[in-house]
Coordinates of C-alpha atoms in Angstrom, one line a residue:
Chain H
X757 CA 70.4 44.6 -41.6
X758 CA 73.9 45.4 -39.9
X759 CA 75.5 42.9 -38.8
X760 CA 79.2 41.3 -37.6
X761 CA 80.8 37.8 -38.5
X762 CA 83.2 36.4 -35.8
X763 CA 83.3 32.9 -38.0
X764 CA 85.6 30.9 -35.5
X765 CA 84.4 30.7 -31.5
X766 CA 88.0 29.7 -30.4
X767 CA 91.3 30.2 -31.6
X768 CA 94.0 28.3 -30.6
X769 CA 97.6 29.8 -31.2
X770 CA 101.6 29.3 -29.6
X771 CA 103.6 31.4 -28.0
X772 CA 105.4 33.0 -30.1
X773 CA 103.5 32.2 -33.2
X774 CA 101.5 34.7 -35.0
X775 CA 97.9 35.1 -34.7
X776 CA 94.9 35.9 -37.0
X777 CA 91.2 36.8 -35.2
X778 CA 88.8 37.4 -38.1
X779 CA 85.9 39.6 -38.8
X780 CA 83.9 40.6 -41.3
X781 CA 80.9 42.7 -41.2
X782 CA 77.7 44.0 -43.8
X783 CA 77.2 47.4 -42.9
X784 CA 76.1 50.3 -45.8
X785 CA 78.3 52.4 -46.2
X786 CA 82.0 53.3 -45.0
X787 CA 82.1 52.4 -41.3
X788 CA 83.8 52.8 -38.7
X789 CA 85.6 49.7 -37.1
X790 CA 87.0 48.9 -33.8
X791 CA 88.5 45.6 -32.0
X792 CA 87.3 45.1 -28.0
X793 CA 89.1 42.6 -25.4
X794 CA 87.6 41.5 -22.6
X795 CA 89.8 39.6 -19.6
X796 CA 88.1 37.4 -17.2
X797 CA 85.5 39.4 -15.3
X798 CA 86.2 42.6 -16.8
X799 CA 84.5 44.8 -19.1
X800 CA 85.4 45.9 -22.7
X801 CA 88.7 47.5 -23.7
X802 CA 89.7 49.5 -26.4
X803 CA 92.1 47.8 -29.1
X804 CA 91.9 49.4 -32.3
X805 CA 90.3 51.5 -34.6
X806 CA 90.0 52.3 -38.3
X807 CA 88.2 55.4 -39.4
X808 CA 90.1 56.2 -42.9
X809 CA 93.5 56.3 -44.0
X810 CA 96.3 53.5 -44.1
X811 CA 94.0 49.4 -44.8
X812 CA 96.3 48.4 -41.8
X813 CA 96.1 50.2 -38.5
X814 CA 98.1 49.8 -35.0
X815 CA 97.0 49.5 -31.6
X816 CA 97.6 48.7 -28.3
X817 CA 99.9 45.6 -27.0
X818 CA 101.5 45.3 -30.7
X819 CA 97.8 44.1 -32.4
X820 CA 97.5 45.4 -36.1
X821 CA 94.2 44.8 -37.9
X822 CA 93.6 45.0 -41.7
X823 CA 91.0 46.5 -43.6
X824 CA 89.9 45.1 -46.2
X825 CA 87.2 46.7 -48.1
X826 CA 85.7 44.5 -51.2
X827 CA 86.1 41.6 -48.7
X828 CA 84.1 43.6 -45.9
X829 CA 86.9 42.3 -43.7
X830 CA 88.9 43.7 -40.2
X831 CA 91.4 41.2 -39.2
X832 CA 92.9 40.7 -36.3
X833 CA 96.4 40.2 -36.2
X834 CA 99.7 40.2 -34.2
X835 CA 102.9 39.0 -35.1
X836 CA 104.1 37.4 -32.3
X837 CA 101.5 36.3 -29.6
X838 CA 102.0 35.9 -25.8
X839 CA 100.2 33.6 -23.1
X840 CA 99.0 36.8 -21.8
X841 CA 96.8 37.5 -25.2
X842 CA 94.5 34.6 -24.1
X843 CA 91.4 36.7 -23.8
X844 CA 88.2 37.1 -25.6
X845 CA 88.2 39.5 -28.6
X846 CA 84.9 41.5 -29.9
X847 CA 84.9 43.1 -33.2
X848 CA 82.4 46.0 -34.0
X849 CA 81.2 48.5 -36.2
X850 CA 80.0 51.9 -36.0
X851 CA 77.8 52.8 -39.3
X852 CA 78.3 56.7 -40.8
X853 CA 74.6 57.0 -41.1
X854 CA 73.9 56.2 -37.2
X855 CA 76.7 57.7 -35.0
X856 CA 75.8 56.1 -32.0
X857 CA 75.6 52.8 -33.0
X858 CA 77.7 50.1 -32.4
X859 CA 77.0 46.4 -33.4
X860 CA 79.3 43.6 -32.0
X861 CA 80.2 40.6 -33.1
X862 CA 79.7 37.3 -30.6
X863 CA 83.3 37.1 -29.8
X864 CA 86.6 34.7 -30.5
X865 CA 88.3 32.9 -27.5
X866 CA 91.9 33.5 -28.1
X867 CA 93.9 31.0 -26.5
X868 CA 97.8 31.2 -26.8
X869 CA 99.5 28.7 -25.2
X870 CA 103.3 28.4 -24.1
Chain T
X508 CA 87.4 50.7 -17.2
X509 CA 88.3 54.1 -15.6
X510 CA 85.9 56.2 -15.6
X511 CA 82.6 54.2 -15.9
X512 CA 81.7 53.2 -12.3
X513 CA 79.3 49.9 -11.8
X514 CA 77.9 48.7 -9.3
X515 CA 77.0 45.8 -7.7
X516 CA 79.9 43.8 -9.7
X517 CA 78.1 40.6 -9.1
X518 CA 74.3 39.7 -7.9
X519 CA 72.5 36.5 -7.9
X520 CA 68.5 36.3 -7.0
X521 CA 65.5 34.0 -7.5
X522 CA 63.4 34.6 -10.5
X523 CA 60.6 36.6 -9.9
X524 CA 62.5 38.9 -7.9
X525 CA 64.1 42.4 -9.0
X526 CA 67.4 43.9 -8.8
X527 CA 68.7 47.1 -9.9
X528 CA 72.1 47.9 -11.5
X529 CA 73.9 51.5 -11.4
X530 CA 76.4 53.1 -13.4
X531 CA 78.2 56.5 -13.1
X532 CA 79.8 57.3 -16.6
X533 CA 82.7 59.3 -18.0
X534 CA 82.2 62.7 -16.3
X535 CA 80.5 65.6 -18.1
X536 CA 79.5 63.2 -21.3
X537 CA 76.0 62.9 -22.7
X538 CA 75.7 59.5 -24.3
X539 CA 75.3 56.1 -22.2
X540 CA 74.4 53.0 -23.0
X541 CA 73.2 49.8 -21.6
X542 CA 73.9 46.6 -22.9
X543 CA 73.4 42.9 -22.4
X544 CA 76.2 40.1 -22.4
X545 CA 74.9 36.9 -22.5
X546 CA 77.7 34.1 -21.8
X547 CA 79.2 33.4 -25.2
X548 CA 77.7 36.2 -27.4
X549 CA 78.4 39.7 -28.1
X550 CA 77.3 42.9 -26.6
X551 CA 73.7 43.5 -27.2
X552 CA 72.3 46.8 -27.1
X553 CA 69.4 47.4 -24.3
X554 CA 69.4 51.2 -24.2
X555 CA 71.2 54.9 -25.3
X556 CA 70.6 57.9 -23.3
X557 CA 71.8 61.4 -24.3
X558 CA 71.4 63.8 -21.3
X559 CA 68.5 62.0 -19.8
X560 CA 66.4 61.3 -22.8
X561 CA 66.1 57.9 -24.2
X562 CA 67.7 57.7 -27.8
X563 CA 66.9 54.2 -28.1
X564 CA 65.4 51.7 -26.3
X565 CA 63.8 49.5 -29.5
X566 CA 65.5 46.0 -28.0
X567 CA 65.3 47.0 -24.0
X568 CA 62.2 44.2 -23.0
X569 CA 59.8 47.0 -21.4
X570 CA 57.4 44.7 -19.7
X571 CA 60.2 43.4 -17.3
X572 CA 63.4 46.2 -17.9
X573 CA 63.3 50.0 -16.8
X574 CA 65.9 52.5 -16.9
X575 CA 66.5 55.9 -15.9
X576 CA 68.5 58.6 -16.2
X577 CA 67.0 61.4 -13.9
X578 CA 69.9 64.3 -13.7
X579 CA 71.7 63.3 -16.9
X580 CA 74.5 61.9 -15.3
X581 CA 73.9 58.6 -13.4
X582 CA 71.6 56.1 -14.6
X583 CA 70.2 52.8 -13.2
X584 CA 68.6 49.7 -14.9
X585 CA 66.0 47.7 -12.9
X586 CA 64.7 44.5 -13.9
X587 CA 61.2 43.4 -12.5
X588 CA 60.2 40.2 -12.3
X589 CA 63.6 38.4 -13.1
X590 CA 63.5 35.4 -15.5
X591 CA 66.2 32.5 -15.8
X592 CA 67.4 34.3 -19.4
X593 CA 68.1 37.3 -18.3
X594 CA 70.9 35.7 -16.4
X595 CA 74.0 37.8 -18.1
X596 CA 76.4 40.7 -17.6
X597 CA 75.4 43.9 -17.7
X598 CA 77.8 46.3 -19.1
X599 CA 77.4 50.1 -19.2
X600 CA 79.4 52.3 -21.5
X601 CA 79.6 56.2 -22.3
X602 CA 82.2 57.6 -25.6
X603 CA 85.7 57.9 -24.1
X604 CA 87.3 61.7 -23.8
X605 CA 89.2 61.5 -26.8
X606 CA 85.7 61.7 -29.1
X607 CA 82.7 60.2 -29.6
X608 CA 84.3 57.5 -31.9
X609 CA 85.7 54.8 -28.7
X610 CA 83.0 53.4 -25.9
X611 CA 84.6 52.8 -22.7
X612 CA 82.9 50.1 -20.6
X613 CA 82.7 49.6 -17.1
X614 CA 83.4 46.5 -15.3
X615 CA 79.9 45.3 -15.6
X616 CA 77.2 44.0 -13.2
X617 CA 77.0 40.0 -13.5
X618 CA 73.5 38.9 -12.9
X619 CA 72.6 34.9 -11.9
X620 CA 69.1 34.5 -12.1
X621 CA 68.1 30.6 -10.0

């Protein structure tokens, strides 16, 4: 069965500091792999992505993941975090063999505080 | 969350009761989905339409959830009677324009059930 790991509920960070969400996932196969935020009363939004290429791919607002592929991992990370990161982050997978699926994990509370 | 229209953004009734939730998606694309947030847990997958067949609809709880998508465009999701755990968000999502590979969400349709 697919499935997504968010291991810690909350994540509790400084300003300034850096910051580490993690993920891990069991999914056959090469997947695809993607990092959500969601802000208070809003829907989903686009972070990341990794298809193929380079274990460590940019996104938006300076986050960086790492793949990591014998330890089935995507990791969250950004060097320096800001009060305005404090949000809740969702990571999911696609799998190759079902395009249209996506599988999400239960979310991490990031809070960063100043 | 441009592009994926929802509507109404927040609704509380008595259980027992129905409501209905609409969503207008990323113009011209063929895939939408439904899904479930319950406070605290991921996205969970209720239904996929492409065009205005149903792809999937193996976790949508048919003896109480409907959803439609008569023209291939917009789609609505009813829920008749209401029960206290179907109190959640209720997020609708179509592939973004840059490929099929990124789900843009709408805001979402937050559902109290009393």
């Amino acid at each position: 069965a697919q499935s997504v790991a968010q291991p810690e509920d909350q994540v509790n960070v400084a300003e300034g500091n850096p910051l580490t969400v993690k993920c891990t996932y069991s999914v056959s196969g090469n997947p695809y792999l993607f990092w959500y935020v969601q802000y208070p009363n809003r829907g989903l939004q686009f972070l990341l992505k990794y298809i193929t290429g380079d274990n460590l791919v940019k996104g938006s607002y300076g986050f960086e993941a790492e793949f990591n592929k014998s330890q089935t991992s995507f990791h969250l990370k950004k060097p320096s975090a800001l009060v305005s990161d404090s949000a809740l982050y969702f990571c999911a997978v696609r799998p190759l063999y079902n395009f249209n699926k996506f599988y999400f994990g239960s979310g991490t509370k990031l809070n960063v505080k100043p | 969350e441009a592009g994926v229209a929802q509507s109404p953004r927040y609704k509380i009734i008595e259980k027992r009761q129905s409501v209905a939730f609409w969503c207008n998606p990323i113009s011209g694309h063929a895939t939408l989905y439904w899904y479930q947030q319950i406070l605290g847990q991921g996205p969970k997958l209720l239904i996929q339409f492409q065009n205005n067949g149903v792809v999937d609809d193996s976790q949508l709880p048919k003896d109480r959830f409907s959803a439609e998508r008569l023209k291939g465009v917009d789609s609505t999701l009813k829920i008749q009677p209401a029960k206290l755990e179907d109190s959640a968000v209720y997020l609708c999502a179509s592939p973004d324009r840059s490929g099929a590979n990124v789900l843009t969400f709408g805001a979402g349709s937050r559902l109290t059930v009393l």
